[in-house]
mmCIF file of C-alpha atoms and ligand atoms in Angstrom:
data_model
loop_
_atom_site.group_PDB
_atom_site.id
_atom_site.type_symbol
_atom_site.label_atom_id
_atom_site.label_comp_id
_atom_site.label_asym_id
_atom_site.label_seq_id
_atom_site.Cartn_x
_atom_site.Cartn_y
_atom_site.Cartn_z
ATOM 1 C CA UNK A 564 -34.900 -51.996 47.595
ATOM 2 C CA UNK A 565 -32.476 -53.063 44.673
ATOM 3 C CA UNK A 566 -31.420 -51.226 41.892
ATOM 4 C CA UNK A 567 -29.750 -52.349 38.523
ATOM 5 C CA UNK A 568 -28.473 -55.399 39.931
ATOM 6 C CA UNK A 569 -27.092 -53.961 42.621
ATOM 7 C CA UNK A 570 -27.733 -56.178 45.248
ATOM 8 C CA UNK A 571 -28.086 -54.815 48.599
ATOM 9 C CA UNK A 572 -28.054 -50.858 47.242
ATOM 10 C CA UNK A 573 -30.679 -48.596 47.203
ATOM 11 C CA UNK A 574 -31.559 -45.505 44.665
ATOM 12 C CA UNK A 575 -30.662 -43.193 48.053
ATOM 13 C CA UNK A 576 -27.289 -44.859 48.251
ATOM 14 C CA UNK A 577 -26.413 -44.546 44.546
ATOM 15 C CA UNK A 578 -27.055 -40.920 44.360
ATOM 16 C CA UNK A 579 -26.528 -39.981 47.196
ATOM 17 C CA UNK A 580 -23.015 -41.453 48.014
ATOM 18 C CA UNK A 581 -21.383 -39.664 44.994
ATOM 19 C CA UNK A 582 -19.789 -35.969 46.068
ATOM 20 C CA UNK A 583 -18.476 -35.606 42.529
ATOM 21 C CA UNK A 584 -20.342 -37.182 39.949
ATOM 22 C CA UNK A 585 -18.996 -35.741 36.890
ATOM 23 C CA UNK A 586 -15.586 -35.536 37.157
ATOM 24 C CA UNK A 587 -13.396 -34.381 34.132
ATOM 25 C CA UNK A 588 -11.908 -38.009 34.038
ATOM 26 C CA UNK A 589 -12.732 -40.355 36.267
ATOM 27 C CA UNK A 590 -9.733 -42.257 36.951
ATOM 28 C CA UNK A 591 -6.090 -40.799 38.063
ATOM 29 C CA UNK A 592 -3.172 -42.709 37.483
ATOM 30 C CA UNK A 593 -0.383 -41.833 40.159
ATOM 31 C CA UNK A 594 3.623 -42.677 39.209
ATOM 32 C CA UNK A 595 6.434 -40.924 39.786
ATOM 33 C CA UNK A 596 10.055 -41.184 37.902
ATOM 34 C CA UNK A 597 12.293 -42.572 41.084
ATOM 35 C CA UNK A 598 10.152 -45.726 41.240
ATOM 36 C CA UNK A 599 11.887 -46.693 38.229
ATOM 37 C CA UNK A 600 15.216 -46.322 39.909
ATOM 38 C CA UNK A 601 14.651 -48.735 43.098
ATOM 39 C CA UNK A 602 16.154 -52.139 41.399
ATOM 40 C CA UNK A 603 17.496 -55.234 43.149
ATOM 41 C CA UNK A 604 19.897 -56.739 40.449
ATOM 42 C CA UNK A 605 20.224 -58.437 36.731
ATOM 43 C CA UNK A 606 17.703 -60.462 36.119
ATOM 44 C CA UNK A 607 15.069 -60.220 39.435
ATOM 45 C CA UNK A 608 11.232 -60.103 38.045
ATOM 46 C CA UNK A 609 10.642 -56.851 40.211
ATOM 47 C CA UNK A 610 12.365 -54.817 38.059
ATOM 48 C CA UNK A 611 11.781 -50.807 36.279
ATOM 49 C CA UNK A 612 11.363 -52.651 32.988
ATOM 50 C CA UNK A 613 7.561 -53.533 34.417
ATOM 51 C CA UNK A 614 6.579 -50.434 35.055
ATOM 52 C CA UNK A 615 7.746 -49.564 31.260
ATOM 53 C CA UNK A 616 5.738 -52.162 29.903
ATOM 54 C CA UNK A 617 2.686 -50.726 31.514
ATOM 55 C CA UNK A 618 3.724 -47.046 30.350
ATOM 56 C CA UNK A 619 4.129 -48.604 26.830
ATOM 57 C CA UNK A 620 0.890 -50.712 27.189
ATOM 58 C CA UNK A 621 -1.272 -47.355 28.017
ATOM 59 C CA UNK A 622 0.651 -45.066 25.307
ATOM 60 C CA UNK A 623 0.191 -47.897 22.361
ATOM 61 C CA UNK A 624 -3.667 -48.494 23.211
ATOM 62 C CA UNK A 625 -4.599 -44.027 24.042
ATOM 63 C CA UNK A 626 -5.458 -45.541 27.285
ATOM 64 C CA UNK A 627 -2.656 -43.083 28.716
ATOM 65 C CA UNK A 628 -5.230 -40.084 26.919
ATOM 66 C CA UNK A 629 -8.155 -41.037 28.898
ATOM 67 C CA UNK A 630 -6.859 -41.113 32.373
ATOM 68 C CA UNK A 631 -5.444 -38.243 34.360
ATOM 69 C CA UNK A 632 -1.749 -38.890 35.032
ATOM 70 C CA UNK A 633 -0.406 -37.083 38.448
ATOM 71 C CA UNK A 634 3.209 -37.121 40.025
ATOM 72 C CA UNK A 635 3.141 -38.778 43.314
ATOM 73 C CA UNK A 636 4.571 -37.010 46.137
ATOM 74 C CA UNK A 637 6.678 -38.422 49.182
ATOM 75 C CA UNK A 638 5.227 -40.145 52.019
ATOM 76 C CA UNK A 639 4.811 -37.964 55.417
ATOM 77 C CA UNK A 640 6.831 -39.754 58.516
ATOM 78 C CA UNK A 641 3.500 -39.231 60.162
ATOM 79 C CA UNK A 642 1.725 -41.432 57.444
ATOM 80 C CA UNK A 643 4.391 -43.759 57.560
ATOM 81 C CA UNK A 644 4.431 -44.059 61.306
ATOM 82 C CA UNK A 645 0.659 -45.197 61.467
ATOM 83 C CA UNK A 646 1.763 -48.430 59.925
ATOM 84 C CA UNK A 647 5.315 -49.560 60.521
ATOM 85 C CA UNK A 648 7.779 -48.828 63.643
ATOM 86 C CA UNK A 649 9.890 -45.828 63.335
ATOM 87 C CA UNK A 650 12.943 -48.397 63.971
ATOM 88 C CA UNK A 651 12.495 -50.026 60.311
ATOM 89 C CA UNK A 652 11.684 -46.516 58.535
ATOM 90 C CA UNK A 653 15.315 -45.423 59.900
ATOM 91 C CA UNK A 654 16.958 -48.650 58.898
ATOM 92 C CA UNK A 655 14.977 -48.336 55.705
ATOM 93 C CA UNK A 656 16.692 -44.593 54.828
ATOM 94 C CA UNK A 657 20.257 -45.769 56.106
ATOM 95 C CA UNK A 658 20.438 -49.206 54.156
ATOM 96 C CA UNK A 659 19.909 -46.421 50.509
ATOM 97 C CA UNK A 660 22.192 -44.571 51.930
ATOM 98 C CA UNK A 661 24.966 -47.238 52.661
ATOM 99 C CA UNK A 662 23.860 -48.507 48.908
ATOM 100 C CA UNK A 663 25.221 -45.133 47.516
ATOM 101 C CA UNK A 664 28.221 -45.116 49.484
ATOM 102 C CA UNK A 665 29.207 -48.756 48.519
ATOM 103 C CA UNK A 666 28.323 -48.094 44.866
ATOM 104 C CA UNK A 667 30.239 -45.145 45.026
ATOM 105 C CA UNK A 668 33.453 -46.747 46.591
ATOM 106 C CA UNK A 669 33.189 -49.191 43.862
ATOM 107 C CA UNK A 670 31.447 -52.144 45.560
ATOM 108 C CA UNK A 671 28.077 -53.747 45.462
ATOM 109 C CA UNK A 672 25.361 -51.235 44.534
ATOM 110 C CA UNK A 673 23.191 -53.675 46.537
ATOM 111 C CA UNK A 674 22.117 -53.883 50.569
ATOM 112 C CA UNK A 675 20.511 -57.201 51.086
ATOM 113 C CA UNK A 676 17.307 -57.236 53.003
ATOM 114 C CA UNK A 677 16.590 -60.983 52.450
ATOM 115 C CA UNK A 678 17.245 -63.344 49.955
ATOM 116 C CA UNK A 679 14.588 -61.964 47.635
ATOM 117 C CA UNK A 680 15.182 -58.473 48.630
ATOM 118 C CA UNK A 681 17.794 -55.552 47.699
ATOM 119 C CA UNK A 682 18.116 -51.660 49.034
ATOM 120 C CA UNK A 683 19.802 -49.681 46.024
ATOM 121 C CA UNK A 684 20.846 -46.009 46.909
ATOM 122 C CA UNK A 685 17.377 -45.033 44.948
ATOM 123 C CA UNK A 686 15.140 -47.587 47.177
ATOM 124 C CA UNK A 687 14.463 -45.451 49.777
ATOM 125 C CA UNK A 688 13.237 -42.209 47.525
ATOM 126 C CA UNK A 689 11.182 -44.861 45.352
ATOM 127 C CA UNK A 690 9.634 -46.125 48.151
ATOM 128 C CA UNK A 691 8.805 -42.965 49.798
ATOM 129 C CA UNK A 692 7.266 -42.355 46.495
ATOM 130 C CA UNK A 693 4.941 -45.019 46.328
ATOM 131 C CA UNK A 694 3.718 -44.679 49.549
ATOM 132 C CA UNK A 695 2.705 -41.626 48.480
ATOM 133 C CA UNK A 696 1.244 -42.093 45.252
ATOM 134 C CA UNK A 697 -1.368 -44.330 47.343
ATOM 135 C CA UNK A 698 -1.690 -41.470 50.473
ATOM 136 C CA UNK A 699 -2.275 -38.542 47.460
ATOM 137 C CA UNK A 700 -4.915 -40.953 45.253
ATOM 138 C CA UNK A 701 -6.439 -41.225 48.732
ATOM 139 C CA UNK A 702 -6.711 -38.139 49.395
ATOM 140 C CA UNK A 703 -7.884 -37.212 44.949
ATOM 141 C CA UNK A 704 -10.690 -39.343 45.579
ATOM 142 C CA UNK A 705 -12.235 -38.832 49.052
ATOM 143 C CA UNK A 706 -11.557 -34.820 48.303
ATOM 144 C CA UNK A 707 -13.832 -36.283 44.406
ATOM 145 C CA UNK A 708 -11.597 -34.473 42.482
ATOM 146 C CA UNK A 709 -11.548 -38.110 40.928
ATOM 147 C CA UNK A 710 -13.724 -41.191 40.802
ATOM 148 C CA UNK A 711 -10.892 -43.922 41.867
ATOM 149 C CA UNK A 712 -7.208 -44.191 41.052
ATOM 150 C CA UNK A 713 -4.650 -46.768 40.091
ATOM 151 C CA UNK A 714 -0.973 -46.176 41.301
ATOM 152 C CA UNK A 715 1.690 -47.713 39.202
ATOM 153 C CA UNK A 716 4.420 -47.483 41.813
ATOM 154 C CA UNK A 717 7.374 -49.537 42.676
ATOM 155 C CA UNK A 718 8.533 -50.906 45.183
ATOM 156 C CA UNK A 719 5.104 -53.093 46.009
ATOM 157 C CA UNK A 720 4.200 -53.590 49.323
ATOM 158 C CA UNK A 721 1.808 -55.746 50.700
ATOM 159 C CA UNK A 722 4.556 -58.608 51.776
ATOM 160 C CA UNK A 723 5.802 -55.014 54.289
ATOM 161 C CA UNK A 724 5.325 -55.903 57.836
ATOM 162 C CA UNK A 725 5.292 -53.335 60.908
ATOM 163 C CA UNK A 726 8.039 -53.925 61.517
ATOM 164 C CA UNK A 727 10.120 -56.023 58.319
ATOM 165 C CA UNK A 728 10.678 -55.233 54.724
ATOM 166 C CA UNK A 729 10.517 -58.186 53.202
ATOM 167 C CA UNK A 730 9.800 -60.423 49.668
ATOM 168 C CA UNK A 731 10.091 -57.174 47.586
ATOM 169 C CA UNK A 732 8.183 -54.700 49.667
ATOM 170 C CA UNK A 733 9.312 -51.981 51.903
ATOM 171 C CA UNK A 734 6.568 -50.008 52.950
ATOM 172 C CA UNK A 735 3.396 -51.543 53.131
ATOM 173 C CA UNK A 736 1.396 -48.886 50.645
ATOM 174 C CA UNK A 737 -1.766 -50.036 50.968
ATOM 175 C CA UNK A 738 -1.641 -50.083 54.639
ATOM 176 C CA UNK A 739 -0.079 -46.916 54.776
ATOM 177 C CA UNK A 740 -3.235 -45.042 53.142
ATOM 178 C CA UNK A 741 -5.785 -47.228 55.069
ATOM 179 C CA UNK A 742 -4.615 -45.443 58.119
ATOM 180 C CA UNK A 743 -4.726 -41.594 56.568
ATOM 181 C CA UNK A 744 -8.105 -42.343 55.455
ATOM 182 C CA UNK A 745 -9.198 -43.385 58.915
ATOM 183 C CA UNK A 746 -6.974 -41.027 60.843
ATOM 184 C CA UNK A 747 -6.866 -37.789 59.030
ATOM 185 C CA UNK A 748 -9.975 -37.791 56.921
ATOM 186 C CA UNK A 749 -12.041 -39.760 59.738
ATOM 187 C CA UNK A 750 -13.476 -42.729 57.537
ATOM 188 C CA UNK A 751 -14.565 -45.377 59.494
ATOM 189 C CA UNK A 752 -14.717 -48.467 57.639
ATOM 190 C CA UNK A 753 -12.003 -49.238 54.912
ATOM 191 C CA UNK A 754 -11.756 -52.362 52.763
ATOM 192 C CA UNK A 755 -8.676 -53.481 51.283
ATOM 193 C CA UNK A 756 -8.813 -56.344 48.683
ATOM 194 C CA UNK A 757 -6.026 -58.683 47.986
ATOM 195 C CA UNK A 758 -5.953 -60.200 44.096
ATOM 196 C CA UNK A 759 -2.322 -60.785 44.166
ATOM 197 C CA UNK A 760 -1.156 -64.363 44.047
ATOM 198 C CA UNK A 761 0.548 -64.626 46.955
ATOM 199 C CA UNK A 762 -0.729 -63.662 50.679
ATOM 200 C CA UNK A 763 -0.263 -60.388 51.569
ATOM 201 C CA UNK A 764 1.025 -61.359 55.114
ATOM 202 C CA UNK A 765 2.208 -57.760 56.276
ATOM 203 C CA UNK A 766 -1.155 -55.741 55.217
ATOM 204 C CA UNK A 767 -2.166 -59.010 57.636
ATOM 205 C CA UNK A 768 0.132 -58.049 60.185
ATOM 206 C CA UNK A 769 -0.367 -54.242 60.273
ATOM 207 C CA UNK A 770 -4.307 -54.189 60.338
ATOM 208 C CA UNK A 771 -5.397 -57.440 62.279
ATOM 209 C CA UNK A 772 -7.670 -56.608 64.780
ATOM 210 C CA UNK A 773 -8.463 -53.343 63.578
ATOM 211 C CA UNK A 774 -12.381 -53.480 62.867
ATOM 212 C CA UNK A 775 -12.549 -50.589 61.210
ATOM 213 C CA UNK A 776 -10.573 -52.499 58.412
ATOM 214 C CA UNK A 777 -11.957 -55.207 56.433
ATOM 215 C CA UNK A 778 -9.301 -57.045 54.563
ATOM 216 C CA UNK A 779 -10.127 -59.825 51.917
ATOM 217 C CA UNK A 780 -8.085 -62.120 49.887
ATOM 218 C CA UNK A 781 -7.154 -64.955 47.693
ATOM 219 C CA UNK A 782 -3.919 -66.081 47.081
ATOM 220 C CA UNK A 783 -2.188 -69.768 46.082
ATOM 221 C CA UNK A 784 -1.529 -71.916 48.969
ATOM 222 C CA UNK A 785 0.720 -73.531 49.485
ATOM 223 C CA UNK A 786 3.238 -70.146 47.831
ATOM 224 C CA UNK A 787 5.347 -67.777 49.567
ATOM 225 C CA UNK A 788 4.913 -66.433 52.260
ATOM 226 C CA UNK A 789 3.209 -69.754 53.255
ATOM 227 C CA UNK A 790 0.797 -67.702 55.637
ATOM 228 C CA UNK A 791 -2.280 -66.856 55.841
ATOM 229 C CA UNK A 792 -4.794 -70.468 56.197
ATOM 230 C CA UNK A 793 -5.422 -69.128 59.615
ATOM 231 C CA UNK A 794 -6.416 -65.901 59.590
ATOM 232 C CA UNK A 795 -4.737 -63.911 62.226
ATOM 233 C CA UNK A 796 -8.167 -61.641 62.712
ATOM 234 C CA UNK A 797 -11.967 -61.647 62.392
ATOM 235 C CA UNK A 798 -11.426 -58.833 60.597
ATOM 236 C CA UNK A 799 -9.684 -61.101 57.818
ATOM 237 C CA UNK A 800 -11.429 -63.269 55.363
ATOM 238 C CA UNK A 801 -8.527 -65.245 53.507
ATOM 239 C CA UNK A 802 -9.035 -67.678 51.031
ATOM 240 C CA UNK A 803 -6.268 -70.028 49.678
ATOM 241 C CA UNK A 804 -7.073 -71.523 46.680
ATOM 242 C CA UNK A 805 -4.888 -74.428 45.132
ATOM 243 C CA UNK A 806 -2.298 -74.264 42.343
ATOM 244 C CA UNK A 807 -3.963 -74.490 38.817
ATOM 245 C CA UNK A 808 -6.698 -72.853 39.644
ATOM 246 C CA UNK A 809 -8.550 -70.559 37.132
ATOM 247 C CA UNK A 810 -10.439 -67.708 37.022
ATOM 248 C CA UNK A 811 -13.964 -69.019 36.914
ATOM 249 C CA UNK A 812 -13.271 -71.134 40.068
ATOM 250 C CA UNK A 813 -11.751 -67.958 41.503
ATOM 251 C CA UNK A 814 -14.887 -66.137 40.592
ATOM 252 C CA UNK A 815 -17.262 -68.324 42.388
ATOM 253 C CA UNK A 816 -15.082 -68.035 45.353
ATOM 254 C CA UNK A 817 -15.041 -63.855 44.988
ATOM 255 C CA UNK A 818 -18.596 -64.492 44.644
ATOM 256 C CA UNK A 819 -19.561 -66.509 47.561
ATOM 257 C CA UNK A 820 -17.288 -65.284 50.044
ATOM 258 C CA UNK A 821 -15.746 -61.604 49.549
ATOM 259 C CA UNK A 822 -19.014 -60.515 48.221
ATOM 260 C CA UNK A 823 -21.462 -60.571 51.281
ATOM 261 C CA UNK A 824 -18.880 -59.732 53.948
ATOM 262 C CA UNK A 825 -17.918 -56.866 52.019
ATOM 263 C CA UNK A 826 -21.757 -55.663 51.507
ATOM 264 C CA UNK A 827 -22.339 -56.531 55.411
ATOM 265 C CA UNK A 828 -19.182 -54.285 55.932
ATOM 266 C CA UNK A 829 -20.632 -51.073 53.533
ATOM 267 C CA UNK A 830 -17.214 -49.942 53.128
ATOM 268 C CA UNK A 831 -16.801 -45.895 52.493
ATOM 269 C CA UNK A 832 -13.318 -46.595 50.554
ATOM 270 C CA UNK A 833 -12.016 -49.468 48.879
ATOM 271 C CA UNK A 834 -8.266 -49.755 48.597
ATOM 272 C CA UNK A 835 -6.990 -53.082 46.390
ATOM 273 C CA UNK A 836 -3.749 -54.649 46.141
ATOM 274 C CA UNK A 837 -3.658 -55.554 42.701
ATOM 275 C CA UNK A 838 -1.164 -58.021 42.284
ATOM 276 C CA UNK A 839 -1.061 -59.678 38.811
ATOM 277 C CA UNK A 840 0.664 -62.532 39.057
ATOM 278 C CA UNK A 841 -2.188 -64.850 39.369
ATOM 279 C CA UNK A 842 -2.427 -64.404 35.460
ATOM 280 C CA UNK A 843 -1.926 -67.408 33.806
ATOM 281 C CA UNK A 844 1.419 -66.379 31.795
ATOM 282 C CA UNK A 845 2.949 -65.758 35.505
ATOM 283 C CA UNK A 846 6.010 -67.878 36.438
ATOM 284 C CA UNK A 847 5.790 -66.404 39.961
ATOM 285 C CA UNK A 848 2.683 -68.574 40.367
ATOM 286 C CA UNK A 849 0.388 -71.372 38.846
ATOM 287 C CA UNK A 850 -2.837 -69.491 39.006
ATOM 288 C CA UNK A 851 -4.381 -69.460 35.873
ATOM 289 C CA UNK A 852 -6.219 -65.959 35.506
ATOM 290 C CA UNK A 853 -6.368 -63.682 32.258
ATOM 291 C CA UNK A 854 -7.126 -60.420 31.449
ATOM 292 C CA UNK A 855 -10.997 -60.775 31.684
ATOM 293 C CA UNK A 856 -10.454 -62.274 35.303
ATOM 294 C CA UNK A 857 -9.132 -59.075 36.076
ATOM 295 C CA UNK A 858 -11.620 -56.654 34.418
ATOM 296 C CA UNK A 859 -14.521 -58.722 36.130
ATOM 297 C CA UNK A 860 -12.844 -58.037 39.873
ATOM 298 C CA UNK A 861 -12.635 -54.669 39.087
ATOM 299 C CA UNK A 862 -16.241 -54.125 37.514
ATOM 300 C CA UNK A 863 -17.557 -56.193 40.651
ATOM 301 C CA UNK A 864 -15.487 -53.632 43.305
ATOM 302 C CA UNK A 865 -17.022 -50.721 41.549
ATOM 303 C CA UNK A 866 -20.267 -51.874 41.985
ATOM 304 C CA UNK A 867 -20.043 -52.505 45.878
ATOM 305 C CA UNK A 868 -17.760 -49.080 45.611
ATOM 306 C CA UNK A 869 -20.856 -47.484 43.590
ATOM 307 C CA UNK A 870 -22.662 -48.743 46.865
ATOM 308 C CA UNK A 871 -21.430 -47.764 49.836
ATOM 309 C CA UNK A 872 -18.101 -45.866 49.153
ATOM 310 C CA UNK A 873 -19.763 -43.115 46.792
ATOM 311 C CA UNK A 874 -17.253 -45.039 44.085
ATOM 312 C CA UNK A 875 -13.998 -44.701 45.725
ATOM 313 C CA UNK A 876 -11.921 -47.031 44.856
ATOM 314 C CA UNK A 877 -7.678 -46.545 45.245
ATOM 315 C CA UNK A 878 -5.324 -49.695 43.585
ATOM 316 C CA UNK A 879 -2.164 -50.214 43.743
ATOM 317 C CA UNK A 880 0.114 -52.016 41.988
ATOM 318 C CA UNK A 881 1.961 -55.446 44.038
ATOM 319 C CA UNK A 882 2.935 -58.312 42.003
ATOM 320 C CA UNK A 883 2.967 -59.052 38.393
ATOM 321 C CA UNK A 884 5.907 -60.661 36.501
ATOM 322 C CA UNK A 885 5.319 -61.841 33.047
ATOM 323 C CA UNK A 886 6.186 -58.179 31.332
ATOM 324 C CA UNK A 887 3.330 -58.843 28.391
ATOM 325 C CA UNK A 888 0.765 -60.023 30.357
ATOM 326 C CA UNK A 889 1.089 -57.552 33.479
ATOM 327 C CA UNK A 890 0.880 -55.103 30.864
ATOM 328 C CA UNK A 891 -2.705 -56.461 29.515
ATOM 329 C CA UNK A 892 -3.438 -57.151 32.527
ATOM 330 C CA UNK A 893 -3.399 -53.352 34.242
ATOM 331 C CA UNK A 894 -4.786 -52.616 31.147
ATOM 332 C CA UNK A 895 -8.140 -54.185 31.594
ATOM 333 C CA UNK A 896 -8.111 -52.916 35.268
ATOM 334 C CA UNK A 897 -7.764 -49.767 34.274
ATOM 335 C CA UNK A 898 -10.634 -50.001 31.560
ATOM 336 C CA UNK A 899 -12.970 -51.088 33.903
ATOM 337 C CA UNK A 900 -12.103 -48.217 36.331
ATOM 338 C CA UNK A 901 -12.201 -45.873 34.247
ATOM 339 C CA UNK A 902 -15.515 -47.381 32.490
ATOM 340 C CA UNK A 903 -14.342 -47.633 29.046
HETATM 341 ZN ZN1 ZN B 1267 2.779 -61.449 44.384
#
């Protein structure tokens, strides 16, 4: 049996999947202040200044009035640990640390992680932060004190590896509260999604083989990291798509490819990586999405969410360069959680 378009869903799944169904507000929005102190240097895209525009985006529109803002809390070890090797998460702490102490005796502010990638004495609490923000808005909604949540943290993290921060990520977030959800609240099938431009090679590396983890994607190929054409997993359905492309194409794709594995999968949470640097304005990329793009992958999740994962959806922020448009752009994801 169908119902409203639904395809796949029955009345008994609707209603029943929903613990909560009339939440005060139905979307949380998780931040925190110290993920606006993690920078890498004058003039890199990841910078605090995007995470302003989106503050100023949601106070300008009265979005910011019809979500419920929380303060994200730090990261347990024993979160952390699920996901990346304790070796990193020590080098991780001590490269802040050494930050500080070389700011402080008057030299770089900056410990370079790779080309693209710098530890100031703030990264560390940032990141601990965001991993967090995604952990707690895991917890918000499979506890129904909210529908789904959006996390506008800093640092990202879906380029994170088990055992590597790398290409502006340090802890892989989205990983991170895959885990909990399995571990400590005893899901046993989470889907992450992938929108962000580029492949999100350590959420890759950290859940491949896991079958109770569905992870689907598209990102521009060829783009950094240059991974992902052969996916390292059957529990990983990537699809590169070429430069240029734009959102209708990418729709089709979504359509004929994310859509039935994700319905064969009945996830009970949906975690996304929403990266928005396939927008169109993006110099990061050459995908041409726009704000609708966005609003239609999010409208399309909550209906598989509204499914099988009683509506659960948790996003987090990755990518997203172009100050205006990843502004718009979060915008429109967040209407379409939040149903407005
Ligand atoms: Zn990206």
């Amino acid at each position: 049996m169908s119902f409203g378009g639904f395809e796949g869903c029955t009345i008994t799944e609707l209603t029943g999947a929903a613990p909560n169904a009339s939440p005060t507000m139905p979307t949380a929005y998780f931040t925190h202040a110290l993920c606006h102190r993690h920078e890498m240097g004058p003039g890199h895209p990841e910078c605090p200044q995007r995470l302003a525009a989106i503050e100023d985006r949601l106070l300008t529109t009265g979005l910011a009035d019809l979500i419920e803002r929380r303060s994200a809390p730090e990261a347990q070890l024993a979160d952390l640990e699920r996901a990346h090797d304790a070796l990193l998460l020590a080098a991780l702490a001590e490269q802040s640390i050494q930050a500080g102490h070389s700011a402080d005796a008057g030299g770089s502010p900056w410990v370079q992680i790779d080309p693209d990638t710098a530890a100031n004495r703030h990264t560390w609490s940032a990141a601990l932060r965001a991993a967090g923000a995604v952990v707690a808005a895991t917890d918000a909604v499979i506890a129904g004190q909210v529908d789904n949540a959006f996390c506008a943290v800093r640092p990202p993290g879906h380029h994170a590896c088990r055992a590597q921060a790398m290409g502006f990520c340090f802890l892989n977030n989205v990983a991170v509260a895959a885990l909990h959800a399995l571990e400590v609240h005893g899901l046993r099938r989470v889907a992450i999604i992938d929108f962000d431009v580029h492949h999100g090679n350590g959420t890759e590396d950290i859940v491949a083989g896991d079958d109770r983890i569905l992870m689907v994607s598209f990102f521009q190929h060829p783009l950094y990291p240059y991974s992902g054409t052969e996916p390292a997993a059957a529990n990983l359905l990537n699809l590169p798509v070429a430069p240029y492309t734009r959102g209708p194409a990418v729709r089709e794709l979504i359509e004929q490819h994310w859509l039935p594995r994700l319905e064969a999968f009945a996830p009970e949470l949906i975690l996304i990586s929403a990266g928005f640097d396939a927008h169109r304005d993006d110099e990061l990329g050459q995908l041409g999405l726009v704000e609708a793009d966005y609003a239609w992958i999010t409208r399309r999740r909550m209906d598989l969410a509204a499914c099988h994962a009683g509506g659960r959806i948790v996003s987090s922020l990755e990518g997203g360069y172009h100050l205006d448009a990843l502004a718009r752009s979060v915008e429109a994801h967040l209407r379409a959680l939040a149903d407005l």
